[in-house]
Short mmCIF file of C-alpha atoms in Angstrom, two decimals:
data_model
loop_
_atom_site.label_atom_id
_atom_site.label_comp_id
_atom_site.label_asym_id
_atom_site.label_seq_id
_atom_site.Cartn_x
_atom_site.Cartn_y
_atom_site.Cartn_z
CA UNK A 130 137.43 64.54 116.72
CA UNK A 131 134.25 63.86 114.83
CA UNK A 132 132.75 67.06 116.20
CA UNK A 133 135.88 68.96 115.24
CA UNK A 134 135.72 67.61 111.70
CA UNK A 135 132.07 68.49 111.46
CA UNK A 136 132.77 72.01 112.70
CA UNK A 137 135.68 72.35 110.31
CA UNK A 138 133.55 71.15 107.41
CA UNK A 139 130.78 73.50 108.34
CA UNK A 140 133.22 76.34 108.75
CA UNK A 141 134.70 75.81 105.30
CA UNK A 142 132.13 77.63 103.16
CA UNK A 143 131.19 80.25 105.75
CA UNK A 144 133.81 82.89 104.88
CA UNK A 145 132.70 82.90 101.24
CA UNK A 146 129.03 83.19 102.24
CA UNK A 147 129.72 85.98 104.69
CA UNK A 148 131.78 87.84 102.12
CA UNK A 149 129.03 87.54 99.54
CA UNK A 150 126.38 88.85 101.87
CA UNK A 151 128.49 91.61 103.36
CA UNK A 152 129.77 92.73 100.00
CA UNK A 153 126.25 93.18 98.66
CA UNK A 154 125.10 94.71 101.93
CA UNK A 155 127.90 97.28 101.93
CA UNK A 156 127.35 97.96 98.25
CA UNK A 157 123.67 98.77 98.73
CA UNK A 158 124.42 100.86 101.82
CA UNK A 159 126.98 102.84 99.85
CA UNK A 160 124.55 103.33 96.99
CA UNK A 161 121.84 104.61 99.32
CA UNK A 162 124.34 106.89 101.04
CA UNK A 163 125.27 108.39 97.66
CA UNK A 164 121.64 109.01 96.73
CA UNK A 165 120.90 110.65 100.07
CA UNK A 166 124.06 112.75 99.85
CA UNK A 167 123.08 114.00 96.40
CA UNK A 168 119.64 115.04 97.67
CA UNK A 169 121.11 116.83 100.69
CA UNK A 170 123.77 118.68 98.71
CA UNK A 171 121.31 119.94 96.12
CA UNK A 172 119.06 121.37 98.82
CA UNK A 173 122.05 122.98 100.56
CA UNK A 174 124.09 124.20 97.60
CA UNK A 175 121.80 124.24 94.58
CA UNK A 176 122.34 122.38 91.32
CA UNK A 177 125.60 124.08 90.37
CA UNK A 178 127.04 123.40 93.81
CA UNK A 179 126.65 119.63 93.50
CA UNK A 180 129.70 117.71 92.27
CA UNK A 181 130.62 114.05 92.12
CA UNK A 182 133.50 114.80 94.50
CA UNK A 183 131.15 116.50 96.94
CA UNK A 184 128.64 113.66 96.75
CA UNK A 185 131.36 111.10 97.43
CA UNK A 186 132.73 113.06 100.37
CA UNK A 187 129.28 113.54 101.92
CA UNK A 188 128.43 109.86 101.43
CA UNK A 189 131.75 108.71 102.88
CA UNK A 190 132.73 106.72 99.79
CA UNK A 191 135.48 106.92 97.20
CA UNK A 192 134.79 108.91 94.05
CA UNK A 193 135.34 105.71 92.06
CA UNK A 194 132.44 104.15 93.96
CA UNK A 195 130.10 106.82 92.62
CA UNK A 196 131.39 106.38 89.09
CA UNK A 197 130.79 102.67 89.35
CA UNK A 198 127.03 103.35 89.14
CA UNK A 199 126.66 106.80 87.56
CA UNK A 200 128.44 108.84 84.90
CA UNK A 201 127.33 112.31 85.97
CA UNK A 202 125.82 114.11 88.92
CA UNK A 203 122.54 114.45 87.04
CA UNK A 204 122.39 110.66 86.76
CA UNK A 205 122.78 110.41 90.54
CA UNK A 206 120.13 113.06 91.17
CA UNK A 207 117.72 111.44 88.73
CA UNK A 208 118.07 108.03 90.39
CA UNK A 209 117.56 109.62 93.81
CA UNK A 210 114.44 111.38 92.59
CA UNK A 211 113.01 108.30 90.87
CA UNK A 212 113.47 106.26 94.03
CA UNK A 213 111.73 108.91 96.14
CA UNK A 214 108.86 109.22 93.65
CA UNK A 215 108.30 105.47 93.50
CA UNK A 216 107.95 105.40 97.29
CA UNK A 217 105.83 108.51 97.74
CA UNK A 218 103.56 108.79 94.72
CA UNK A 219 101.65 105.54 94.49
CA UNK A 220 97.94 106.47 94.68
CA UNK A 221 95.97 104.96 97.58
CA UNK A 222 93.01 102.69 96.95
CA UNK A 223 90.11 103.59 99.23
CA UNK A 224 87.61 101.91 96.95
CA UNK A 225 86.13 105.29 95.99
CA UNK A 226 87.33 107.66 93.27
CA UNK A 227 86.86 110.94 95.13
CA UNK A 228 88.96 110.11 98.21
CA UNK A 229 91.57 108.40 96.01
CA UNK A 230 92.06 111.46 93.82
CA UNK A 231 92.01 113.95 96.69
CA UNK A 232 94.68 112.01 98.56
CA UNK A 233 96.82 111.48 95.48
CA UNK A 234 96.81 115.09 94.28
CA UNK A 235 97.48 116.39 97.78
CA UNK A 236 100.40 113.98 98.17
CA UNK A 237 101.77 114.99 94.76
CA UNK A 238 101.61 118.65 95.76
CA UNK A 239 103.37 117.99 99.07
CA UNK A 240 106.02 115.88 97.35
CA UNK A 241 106.81 118.60 94.82
CA UNK A 242 106.69 121.56 97.22
CA UNK A 243 107.69 120.33 100.68
CA UNK A 244 110.24 117.54 100.15
CA UNK A 245 113.91 117.49 99.17
CA UNK A 246 112.82 115.41 96.19
CA UNK A 247 110.74 118.35 94.97
CA UNK A 248 113.82 120.56 94.95
CA UNK A 249 115.65 117.88 93.00
CA UNK A 250 112.78 117.68 90.50
CA UNK A 251 112.83 121.43 89.89
CA UNK A 252 116.59 121.34 89.32
CA UNK A 253 116.31 118.39 86.95
CA UNK A 254 113.57 120.09 84.93
CA UNK A 255 115.82 123.14 84.60
CA UNK A 256 118.78 121.06 83.47
CA UNK A 257 116.62 119.18 80.96
CA UNK A 258 116.00 122.42 79.07
CA UNK A 259 119.66 122.46 78.01
CA UNK A 260 120.31 118.73 77.64
CA UNK A 261 118.01 116.91 75.19
CA UNK A 262 119.44 113.49 76.04
CA UNK A 263 118.82 114.05 79.73
CA UNK A 264 115.35 115.42 78.99
CA UNK A 265 114.52 112.15 77.23
CA UNK A 266 115.85 110.16 80.19
CA UNK A 267 113.75 112.26 82.59
CA UNK A 268 110.61 111.73 80.53
CA UNK A 269 111.20 108.00 80.28
CA UNK A 270 112.26 107.56 83.89
CA UNK A 271 109.79 109.79 85.71
CA UNK A 272 107.14 111.40 83.56
CA UNK A 273 106.06 108.23 81.77
CA UNK A 274 106.10 106.16 84.95
CA UNK A 275 104.31 108.84 86.95
CA UNK A 276 101.70 109.05 84.23
CA UNK A 277 101.03 105.36 84.78
CA UNK A 278 100.65 105.94 88.54
CA UNK A 279 98.42 108.99 88.04
CA UNK A 280 96.07 106.95 85.88
CA UNK A 281 95.55 104.22 88.47
CA UNK A 282 92.65 105.89 90.36
CA UNK A 283 90.77 106.42 87.10
CA UNK A 284 91.42 102.89 85.88
CA UNK A 285 90.20 101.45 89.18
CA UNK A 286 87.10 103.64 89.00
CA UNK A 287 86.31 102.32 85.51
CA UNK A 288 86.63 98.76 86.84
CA UNK A 289 84.22 99.63 89.69
CA UNK A 290 81.77 101.25 87.29
CA UNK A 291 82.23 104.75 88.72
CA UNK A 292 83.55 106.07 85.41
CA UNK A 293 82.58 105.21 81.82
CA UNK A 294 84.96 102.96 79.91
CA UNK A 295 85.17 105.46 77.05
CA UNK A 296 86.51 108.30 79.21
CA UNK A 297 89.49 110.16 77.72
CA UNK A 298 91.75 109.41 80.67
CA UNK A 299 94.82 111.09 79.21
CA UNK A 300 92.98 114.40 78.78
CA UNK A 301 91.43 114.18 82.25
CA UNK A 302 94.77 113.44 83.92
CA UNK A 303 96.25 116.49 82.17
CA UNK A 304 93.52 118.62 83.73
CA UNK A 305 94.03 117.07 87.16
CA UNK A 306 97.81 117.11 87.58
CA UNK A 307 98.74 119.74 84.99
CA UNK A 308 97.73 122.71 87.16
CA UNK A 309 99.81 121.31 90.04
CA UNK A 310 102.96 121.21 87.93
CA UNK A 311 102.12 124.62 86.45
CA UNK A 312 102.03 126.23 89.87
CA UNK A 313 105.15 124.41 91.04
CA UNK A 314 107.26 125.15 87.97
CA UNK A 315 105.83 128.36 86.52
CA UNK A 316 103.78 130.60 88.79
CA UNK A 317 105.00 129.54 92.26
CA UNK A 318 101.44 130.04 93.55
CA UNK A 319 100.35 127.98 96.58
CA UNK A 320 99.46 124.35 95.93
CA UNK A 321 97.49 123.70 99.11
CA UNK A 322 94.82 121.10 99.68
CA UNK A 323 92.03 123.56 98.95
CA UNK A 324 93.49 123.97 95.46
CA UNK A 325 93.97 120.26 94.74
CA UNK A 326 90.52 119.47 96.13
CA UNK A 327 88.99 121.98 93.73
CA UNK A 328 90.72 120.24 90.84
CA UNK A 329 89.21 116.95 91.94
CA UNK A 330 85.72 118.38 92.42
CA UNK A 331 85.84 119.93 88.95
CA UNK A 332 86.77 116.56 87.47
CA UNK A 333 84.08 114.69 89.39
CA UNK A 334 81.51 117.23 88.21
CA UNK A 335 82.62 116.88 84.58
CA UNK A 336 82.54 113.10 84.83
CA UNK A 337 79.15 113.11 86.52
CA UNK A 338 80.36 111.13 89.52
CA UNK A 339 77.81 110.99 92.35
CA UNK A 340 78.81 112.88 95.47
CA UNK A 341 80.98 115.44 93.67
CA UNK A 342 81.55 118.50 95.80
CA UNK A 343 80.54 116.87 99.08
CA UNK A 344 83.91 115.97 100.59
CA UNK A 345 86.16 118.99 100.62
CA UNK A 346 83.34 121.50 100.04
CA UNK A 347 83.90 122.83 103.51
CA UNK A 348 87.66 122.79 103.03
CA UNK A 349 87.84 125.02 99.98
CA UNK A 350 88.44 128.16 101.97
CA UNK A 351 90.54 126.64 104.69
CA UNK A 352 93.90 127.03 102.93
CA UNK A 353 94.98 123.87 104.73
CA UNK A 354 98.39 122.72 103.43
#
């Protein structure tokens, strides 16, 4: 009897706890399914082929579930892209500026040219040309945050004494990542590792960093992706 009462007492709050956990678990699973569905549909059908109805159907959720979190398909695509960028574009910290920059620029190039997220980015940039409010959201959500990530290798190098504290970091970052975006969005020229390594070597030479041109000097003609 005592054991039964104890079991009954213990059992009392369990349904509420399970419901709370499962509800949030299902909610997050549904949200992730929507983001993945949006990515997949854009790659398959292009920007104009993506609809809220199509996203919901691909994700296996009700249309109302999508509208619970997002107002438009561009909002869904932007959130999907921001999540992918946050995971993929954090610069490594090898303790040395050259390797850090080479790895980061190469990863940025791969992200923009070889991943589904890159296709989403290109579509979002195109849409932003006709939607000033969305353009502002894209700048605030991705471009500003990515700028902060891009600066990390330089800031760490200043702390280590590899770069002077008075360096114009904003101008240098423009010269490092700007050509990558230019090729991705404008010229469609290759953005292989030989290209990104040359950008890094040019920066290291300008900044007077010891060892510039050593790593990657033998890679410049390799065309390695």
